[in-house]
Tab-separated table of C-alpha atoms and ligand atoms in Angstrom:
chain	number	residue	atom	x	y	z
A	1	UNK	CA	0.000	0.000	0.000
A	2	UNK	CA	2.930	2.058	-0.597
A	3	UNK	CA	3.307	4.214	2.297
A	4	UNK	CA	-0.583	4.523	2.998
A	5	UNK	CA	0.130	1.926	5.463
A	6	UNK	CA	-3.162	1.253	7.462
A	7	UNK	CA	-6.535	0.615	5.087
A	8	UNK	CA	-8.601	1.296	8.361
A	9	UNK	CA	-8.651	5.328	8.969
A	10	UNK	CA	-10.925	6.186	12.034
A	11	UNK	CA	-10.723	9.726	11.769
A	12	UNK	CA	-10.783	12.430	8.677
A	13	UNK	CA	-12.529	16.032	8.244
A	14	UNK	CA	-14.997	17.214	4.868
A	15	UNK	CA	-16.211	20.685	3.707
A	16	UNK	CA	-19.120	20.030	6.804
A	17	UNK	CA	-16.255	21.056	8.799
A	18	UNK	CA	-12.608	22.674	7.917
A	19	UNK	CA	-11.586	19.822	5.230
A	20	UNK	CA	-11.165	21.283	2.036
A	21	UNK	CA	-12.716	17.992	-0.040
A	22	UNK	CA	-16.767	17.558	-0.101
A	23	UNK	CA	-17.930	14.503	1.647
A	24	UNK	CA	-18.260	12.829	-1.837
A	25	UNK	CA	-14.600	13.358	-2.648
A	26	UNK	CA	-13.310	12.353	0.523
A	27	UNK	CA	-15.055	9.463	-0.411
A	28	UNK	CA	-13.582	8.625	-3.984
A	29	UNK	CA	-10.200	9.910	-2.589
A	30	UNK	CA	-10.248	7.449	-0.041
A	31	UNK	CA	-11.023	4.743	-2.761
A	32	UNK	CA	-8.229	5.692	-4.723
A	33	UNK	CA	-6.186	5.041	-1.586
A	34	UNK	CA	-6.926	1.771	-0.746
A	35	UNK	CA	-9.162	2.599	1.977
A	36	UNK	CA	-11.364	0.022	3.388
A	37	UNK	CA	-12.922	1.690	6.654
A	38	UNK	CA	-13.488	5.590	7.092
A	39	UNK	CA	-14.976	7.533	9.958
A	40	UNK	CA	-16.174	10.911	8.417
A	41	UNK	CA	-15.571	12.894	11.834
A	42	UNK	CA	-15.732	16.274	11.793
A	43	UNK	CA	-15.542	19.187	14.193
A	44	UNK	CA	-19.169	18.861	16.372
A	45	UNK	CA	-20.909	17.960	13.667
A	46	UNK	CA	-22.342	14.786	11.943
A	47	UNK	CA	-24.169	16.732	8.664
A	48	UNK	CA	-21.233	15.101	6.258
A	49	UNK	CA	-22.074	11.607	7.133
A	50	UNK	CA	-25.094	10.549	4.949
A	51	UNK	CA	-23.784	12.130	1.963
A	52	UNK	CA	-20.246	9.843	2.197
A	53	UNK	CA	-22.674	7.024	3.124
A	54	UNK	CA	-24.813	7.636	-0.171
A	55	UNK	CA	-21.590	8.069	-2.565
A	56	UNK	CA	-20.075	4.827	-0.786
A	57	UNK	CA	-23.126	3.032	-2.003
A	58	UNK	CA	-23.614	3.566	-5.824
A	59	UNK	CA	-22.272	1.273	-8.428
A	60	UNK	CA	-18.568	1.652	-8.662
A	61	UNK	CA	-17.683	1.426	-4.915
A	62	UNK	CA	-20.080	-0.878	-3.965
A	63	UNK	CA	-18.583	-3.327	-1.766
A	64	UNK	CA	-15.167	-1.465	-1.403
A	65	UNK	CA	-15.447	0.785	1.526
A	66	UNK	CA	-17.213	1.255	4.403
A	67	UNK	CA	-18.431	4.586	5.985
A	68	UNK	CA	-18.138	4.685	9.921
A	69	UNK	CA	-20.462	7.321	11.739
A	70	UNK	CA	-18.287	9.764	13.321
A	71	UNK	CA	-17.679	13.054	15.144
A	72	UNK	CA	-15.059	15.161	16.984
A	73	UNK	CA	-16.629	16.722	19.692
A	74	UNK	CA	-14.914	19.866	20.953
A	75	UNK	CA	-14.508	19.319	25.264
A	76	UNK	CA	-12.805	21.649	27.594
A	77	UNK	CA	-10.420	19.858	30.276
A	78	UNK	CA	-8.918	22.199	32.964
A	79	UNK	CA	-9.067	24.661	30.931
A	80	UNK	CA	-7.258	22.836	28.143
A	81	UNK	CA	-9.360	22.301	24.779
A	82	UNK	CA	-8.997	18.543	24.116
A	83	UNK	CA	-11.215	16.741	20.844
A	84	UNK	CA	-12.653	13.403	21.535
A	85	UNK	CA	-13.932	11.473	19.279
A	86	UNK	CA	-17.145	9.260	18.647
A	87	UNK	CA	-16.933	6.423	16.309
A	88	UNK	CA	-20.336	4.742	14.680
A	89	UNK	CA	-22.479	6.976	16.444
A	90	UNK	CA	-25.923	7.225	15.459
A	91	UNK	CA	-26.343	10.827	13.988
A	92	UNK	CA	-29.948	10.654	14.534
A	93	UNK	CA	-30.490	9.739	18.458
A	94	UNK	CA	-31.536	12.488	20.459
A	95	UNK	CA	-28.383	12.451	22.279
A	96	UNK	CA	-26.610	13.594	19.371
A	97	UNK	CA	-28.794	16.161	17.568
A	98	UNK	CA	-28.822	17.571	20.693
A	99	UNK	CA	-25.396	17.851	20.916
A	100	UNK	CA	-24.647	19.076	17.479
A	101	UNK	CA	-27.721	21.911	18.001
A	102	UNK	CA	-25.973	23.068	21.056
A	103	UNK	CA	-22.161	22.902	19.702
A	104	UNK	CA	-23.227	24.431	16.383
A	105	UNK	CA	-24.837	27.983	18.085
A	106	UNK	CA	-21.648	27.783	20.496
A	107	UNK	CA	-19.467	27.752	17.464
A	108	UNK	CA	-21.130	30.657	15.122
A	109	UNK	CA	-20.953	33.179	18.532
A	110	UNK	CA	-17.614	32.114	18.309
A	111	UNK	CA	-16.703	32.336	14.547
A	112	UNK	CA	-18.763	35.661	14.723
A	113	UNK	CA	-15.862	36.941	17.747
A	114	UNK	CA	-13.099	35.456	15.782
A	115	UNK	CA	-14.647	37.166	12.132
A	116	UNK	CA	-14.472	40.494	14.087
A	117	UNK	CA	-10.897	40.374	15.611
A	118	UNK	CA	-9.562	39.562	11.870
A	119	UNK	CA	-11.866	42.083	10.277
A	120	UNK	CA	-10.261	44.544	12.771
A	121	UNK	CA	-6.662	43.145	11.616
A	122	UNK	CA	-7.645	44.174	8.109
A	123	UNK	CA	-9.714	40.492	6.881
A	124	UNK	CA	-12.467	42.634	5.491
A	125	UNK	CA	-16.140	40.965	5.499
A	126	UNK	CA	-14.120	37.358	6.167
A	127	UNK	CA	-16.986	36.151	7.745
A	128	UNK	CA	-19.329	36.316	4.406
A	129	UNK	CA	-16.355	35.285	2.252
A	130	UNK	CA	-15.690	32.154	4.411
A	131	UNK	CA	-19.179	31.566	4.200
A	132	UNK	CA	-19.752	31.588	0.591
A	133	UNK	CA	-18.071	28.114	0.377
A	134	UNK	CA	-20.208	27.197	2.670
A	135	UNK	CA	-23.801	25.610	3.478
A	136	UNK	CA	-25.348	27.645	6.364
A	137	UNK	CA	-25.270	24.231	8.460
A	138	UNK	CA	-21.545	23.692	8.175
A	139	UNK	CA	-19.119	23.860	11.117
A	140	UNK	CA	-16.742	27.097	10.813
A	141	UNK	CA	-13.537	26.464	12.734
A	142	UNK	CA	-10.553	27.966	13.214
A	143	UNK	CA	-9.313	25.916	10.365
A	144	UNK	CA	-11.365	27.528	8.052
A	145	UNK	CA	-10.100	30.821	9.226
A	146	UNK	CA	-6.326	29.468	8.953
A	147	UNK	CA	-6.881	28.322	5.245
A	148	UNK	CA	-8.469	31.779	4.232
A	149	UNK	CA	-5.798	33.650	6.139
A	150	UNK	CA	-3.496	31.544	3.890
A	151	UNK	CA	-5.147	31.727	0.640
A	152	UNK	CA	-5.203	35.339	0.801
A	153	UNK	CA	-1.398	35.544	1.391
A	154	UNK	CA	-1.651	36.845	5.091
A	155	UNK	CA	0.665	33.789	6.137
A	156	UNK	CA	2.910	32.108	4.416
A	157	UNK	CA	1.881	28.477	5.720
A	158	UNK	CA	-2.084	27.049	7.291
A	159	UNK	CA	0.410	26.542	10.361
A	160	UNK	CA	2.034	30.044	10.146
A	161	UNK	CA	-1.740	31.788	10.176
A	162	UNK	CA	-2.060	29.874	13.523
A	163	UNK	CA	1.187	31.015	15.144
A	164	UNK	CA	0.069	34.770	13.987
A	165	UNK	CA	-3.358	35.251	14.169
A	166	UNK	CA	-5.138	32.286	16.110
A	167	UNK	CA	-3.619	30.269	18.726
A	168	UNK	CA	-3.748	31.321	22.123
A	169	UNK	CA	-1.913	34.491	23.020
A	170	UNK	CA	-2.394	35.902	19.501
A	171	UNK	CA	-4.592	38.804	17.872
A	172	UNK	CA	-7.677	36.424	16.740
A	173	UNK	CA	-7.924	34.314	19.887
A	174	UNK	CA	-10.929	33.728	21.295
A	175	UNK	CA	-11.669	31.809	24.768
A	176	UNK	CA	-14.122	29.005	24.548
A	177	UNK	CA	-15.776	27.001	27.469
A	178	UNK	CA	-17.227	23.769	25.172
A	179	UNK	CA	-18.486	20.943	27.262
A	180	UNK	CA	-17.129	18.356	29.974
A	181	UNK	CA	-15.060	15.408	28.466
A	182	UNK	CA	-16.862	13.093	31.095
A	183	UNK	CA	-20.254	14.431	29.172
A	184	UNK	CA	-19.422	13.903	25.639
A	185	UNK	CA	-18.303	10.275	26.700
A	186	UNK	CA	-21.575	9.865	27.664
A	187	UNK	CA	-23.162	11.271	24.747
A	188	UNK	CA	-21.296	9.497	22.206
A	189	UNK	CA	-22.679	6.433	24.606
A	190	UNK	CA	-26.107	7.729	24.399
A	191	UNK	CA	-25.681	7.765	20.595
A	192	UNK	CA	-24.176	4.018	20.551
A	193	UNK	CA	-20.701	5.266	19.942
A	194	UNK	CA	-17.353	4.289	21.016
A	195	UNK	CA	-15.370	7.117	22.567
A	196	UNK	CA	-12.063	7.805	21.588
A	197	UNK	CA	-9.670	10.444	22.917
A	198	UNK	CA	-7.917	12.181	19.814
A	199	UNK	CA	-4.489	12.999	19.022
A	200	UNK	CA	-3.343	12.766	22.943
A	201	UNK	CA	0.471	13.807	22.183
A	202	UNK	CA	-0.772	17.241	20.322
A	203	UNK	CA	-2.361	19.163	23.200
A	204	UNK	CA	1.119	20.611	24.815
A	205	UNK	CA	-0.040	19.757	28.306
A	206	UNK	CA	2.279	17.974	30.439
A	207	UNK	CA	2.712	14.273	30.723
A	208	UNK	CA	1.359	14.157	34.295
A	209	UNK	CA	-1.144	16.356	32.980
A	210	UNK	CA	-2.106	13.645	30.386
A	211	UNK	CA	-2.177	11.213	32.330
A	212	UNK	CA	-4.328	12.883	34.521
A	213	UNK	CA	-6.604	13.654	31.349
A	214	UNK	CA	-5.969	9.569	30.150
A	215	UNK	CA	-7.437	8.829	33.838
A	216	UNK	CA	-10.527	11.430	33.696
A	217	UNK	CA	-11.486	9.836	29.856
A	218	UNK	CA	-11.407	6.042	30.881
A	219	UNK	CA	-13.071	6.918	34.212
A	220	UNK	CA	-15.684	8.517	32.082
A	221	UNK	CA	-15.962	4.902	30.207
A	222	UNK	CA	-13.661	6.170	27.681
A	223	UNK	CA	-12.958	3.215	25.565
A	224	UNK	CA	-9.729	3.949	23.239
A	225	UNK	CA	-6.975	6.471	22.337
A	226	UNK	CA	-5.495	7.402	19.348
A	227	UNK	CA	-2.216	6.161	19.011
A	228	UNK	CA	-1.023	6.603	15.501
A	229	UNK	CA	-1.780	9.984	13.502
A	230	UNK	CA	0.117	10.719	10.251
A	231	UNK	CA	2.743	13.524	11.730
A	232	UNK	CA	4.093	12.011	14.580
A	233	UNK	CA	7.782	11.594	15.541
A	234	UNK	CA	7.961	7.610	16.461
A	235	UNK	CA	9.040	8.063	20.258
A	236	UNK	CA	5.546	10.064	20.782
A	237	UNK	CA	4.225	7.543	18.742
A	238	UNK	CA	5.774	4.580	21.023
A	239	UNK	CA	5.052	7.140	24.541
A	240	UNK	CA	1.310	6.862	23.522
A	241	UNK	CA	1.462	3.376	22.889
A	242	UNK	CA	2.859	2.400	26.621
A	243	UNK	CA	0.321	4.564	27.932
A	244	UNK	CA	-2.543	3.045	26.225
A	245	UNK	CA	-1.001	-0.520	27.529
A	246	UNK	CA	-0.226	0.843	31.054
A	247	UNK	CA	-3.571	2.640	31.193
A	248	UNK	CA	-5.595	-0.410	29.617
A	249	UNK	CA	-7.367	1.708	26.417
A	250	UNK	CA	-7.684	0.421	23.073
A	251	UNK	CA	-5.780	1.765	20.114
A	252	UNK	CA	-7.345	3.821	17.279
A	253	UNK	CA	-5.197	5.107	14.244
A	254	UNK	CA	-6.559	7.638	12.027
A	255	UNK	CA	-4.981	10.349	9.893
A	256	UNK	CA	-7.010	13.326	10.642
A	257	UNK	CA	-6.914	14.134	7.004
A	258	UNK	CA	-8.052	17.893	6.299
A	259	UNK	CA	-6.668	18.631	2.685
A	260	UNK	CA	-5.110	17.751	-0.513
A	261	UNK	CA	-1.073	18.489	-0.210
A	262	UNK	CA	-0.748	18.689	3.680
A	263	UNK	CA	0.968	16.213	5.255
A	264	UNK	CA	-1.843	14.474	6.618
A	265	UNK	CA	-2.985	11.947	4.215
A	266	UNK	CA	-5.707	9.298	4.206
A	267	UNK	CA	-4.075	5.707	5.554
A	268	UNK	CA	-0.829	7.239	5.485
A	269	UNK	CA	2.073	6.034	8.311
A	270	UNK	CA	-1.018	5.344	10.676
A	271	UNK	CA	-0.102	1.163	11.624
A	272	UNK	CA	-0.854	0.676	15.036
A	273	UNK	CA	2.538	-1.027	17.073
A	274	UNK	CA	1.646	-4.507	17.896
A	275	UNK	CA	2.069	-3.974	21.627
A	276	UNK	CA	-1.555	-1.981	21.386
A	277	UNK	CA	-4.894	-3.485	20.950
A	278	UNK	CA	-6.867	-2.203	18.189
A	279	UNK	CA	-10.525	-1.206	18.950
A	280	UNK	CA	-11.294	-3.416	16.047
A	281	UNK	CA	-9.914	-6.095	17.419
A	282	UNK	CA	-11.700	-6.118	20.915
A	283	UNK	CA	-14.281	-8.856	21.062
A	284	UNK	CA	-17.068	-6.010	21.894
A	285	UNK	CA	-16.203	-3.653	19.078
A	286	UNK	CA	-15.371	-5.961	15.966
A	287	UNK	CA	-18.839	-7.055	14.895
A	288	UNK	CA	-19.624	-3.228	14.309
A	289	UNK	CA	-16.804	-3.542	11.450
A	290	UNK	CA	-18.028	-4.779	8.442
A	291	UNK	CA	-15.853	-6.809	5.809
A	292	UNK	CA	-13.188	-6.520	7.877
A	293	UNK	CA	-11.504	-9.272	6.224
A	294	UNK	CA	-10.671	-7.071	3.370
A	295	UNK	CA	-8.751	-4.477	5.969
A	296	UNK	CA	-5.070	-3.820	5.783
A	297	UNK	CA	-3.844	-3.327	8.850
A	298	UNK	CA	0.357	-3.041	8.829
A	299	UNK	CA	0.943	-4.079	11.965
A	300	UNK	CA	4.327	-4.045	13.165
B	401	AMP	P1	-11.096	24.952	16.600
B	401	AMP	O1	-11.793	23.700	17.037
B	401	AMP	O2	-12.033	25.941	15.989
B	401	AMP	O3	-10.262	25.539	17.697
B	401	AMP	O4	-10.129	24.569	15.411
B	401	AMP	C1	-9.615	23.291	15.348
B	401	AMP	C2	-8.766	23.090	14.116
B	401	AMP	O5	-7.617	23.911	14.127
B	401	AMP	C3	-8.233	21.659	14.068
B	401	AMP	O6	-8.333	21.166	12.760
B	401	AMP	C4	-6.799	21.732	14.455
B	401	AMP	O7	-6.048	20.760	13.806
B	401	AMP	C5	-6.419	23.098	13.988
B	401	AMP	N1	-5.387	23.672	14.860
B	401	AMP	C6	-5.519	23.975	16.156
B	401	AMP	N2	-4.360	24.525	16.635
B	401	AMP	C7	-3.505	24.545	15.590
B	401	AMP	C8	-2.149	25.000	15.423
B	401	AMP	N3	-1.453	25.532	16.442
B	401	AMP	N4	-1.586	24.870	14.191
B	401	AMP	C9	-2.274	24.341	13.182
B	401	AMP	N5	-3.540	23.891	13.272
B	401	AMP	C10	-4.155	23.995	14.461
B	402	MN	MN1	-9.882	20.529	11.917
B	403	MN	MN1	-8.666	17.495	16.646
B	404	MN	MN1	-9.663	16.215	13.572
């Protein structure tokens, strides 16, 4: 699989969200890769799921890939932001439309207070050009801001308009208070959902701090954590790995694929180390893969 290593990717952003590819695309990209699994999961909300579902099903990929209900739900830990994730939820439960009703009105107060700090810094009407790519129902986050700020030539890199204009400390910040990590655990339970905590080595937090957090999630009934995410230097990599072991959590991989040309890619350098136990291997969580047979899974 060249270096698209893993054909089971539990976690990847569309347009519904900040990825740059329509559901559909993400879709037929994924395809092209190899991919067997996919969790659509974007940023607190589930509106790109039925349309990856519905392109997953006509003629040509019948068969070849499988669509796994998803979200990342935006939680605030000690004041820390931290994204967990909820893998083959049911978008329609109560628990969930709740959820993404609440999250959504939580996130356009906050796009509005971000729109107005950049139109200050010279971003004229950004919030109606950011939103003409968009359906009204779409999540705006600050990765939509990042890739505008880029576009326009304002940074030189996506990463670059987060160091000047929207991470913490700079210009565009804004402070957000999203929900408990112990309540979208139970959510994502509500909704029939596995719950995941993302991308544990990226939140600059301490390591007795993560632990701490590791502790707080699997208290919750936090099932797994993700392990393997495409950029990743291997010793984080093998730190997360011993913690999920030591801390008895299942292993998720997924690339957190965003857009064409960054170095996040679908499947890519995502194999879980053998030491961990994939949540797809767990005798309560394998039936809800289908065909898994046909998943590559490069363990080493
Ligand atoms: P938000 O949930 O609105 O705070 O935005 C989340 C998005 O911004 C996610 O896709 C993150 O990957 C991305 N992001 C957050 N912090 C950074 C950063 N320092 N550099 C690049 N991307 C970031
Ligand atoms: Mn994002
Ligand atoms: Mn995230
Ligand atoms: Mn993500």
């Amino acid at each position: 699989m060249n270096k698209n290593d893993c054909s089971i990717d539990l976690h990847c952003h569309t347009n519904a969200s900040d990825g740059a590819l329509s559901p559909e695309q993400i879709v037929e990209r994924a395809v092209r890769f190899g991919i067997t699994h996919l969790a659509i999961s974007d940023h607190d909300t589930t509106s790109g799921i039925l349309r990856a579902q519905n392109r997953a099903l006509l003629d040509d990929f019948k068969g070849q890939i499988e669509i796994i209900p998803s979200i990342e739900i935006s939680t605030t830990f000690t004041g820390h932001q931290i994204h967990i994730v909820g893998l083959f939820i049911n978008p329609l439960s109560q628990a969930m439309t709740d959820l993404v009703a609440a999250q959504f009105e939580k996130r356009k107060e906050r796009a509005s207070r971000i729109a107005l700090k950049l139109e200050k810094l010279g971003f004229d009407n950004i919030a109606e050009e950011i939103a003409k790519d968009h359906s009204p129902d779409d999540v705006i986050t600050r990765g939509n801001f990042a890739r505008y700020i880029f576009e326009k030539g304002a940074a030189s890199s996506f990463d670059e308009a987060f160091n000047k204009y929207l991470k913490r400390g700079k210009p565009a910040y804004v402070n957000s208070q999203w929900i408990g990590v112990d309540d979208a655990v139970k959510i994502i339970h509500m909704a029939g959902g596995i719950a995941v905590l993302a991308h544990p080595g990226r939140y600059q937090i301490t390591n007795a701090k993560l632990r701490e957090l590791i502790c707080f999630f699997k208290d919750a009934g936090g099932e797994a954590m993700e392990i393997c995410s495409c950029q990743q230097k291997p010793a984080e990599r093998d730190f997360l790995a011993n913690l999920a072991v030591q801390y008895g959590m299942l292993g998720s991989a997924g690339s957190d694929f965003h857009l064409e040309g960054a170095y996040r890619e679908l499947g890519y350098n995502i194999a879980l180390p053998m030491k961990v136990t994939p949540i797809w291997e767990d005798p309560r969580f394998a039936k809800f893969f289908n065909n898994l047979d046909r998943a590559v899974t490069g363990r080493k």
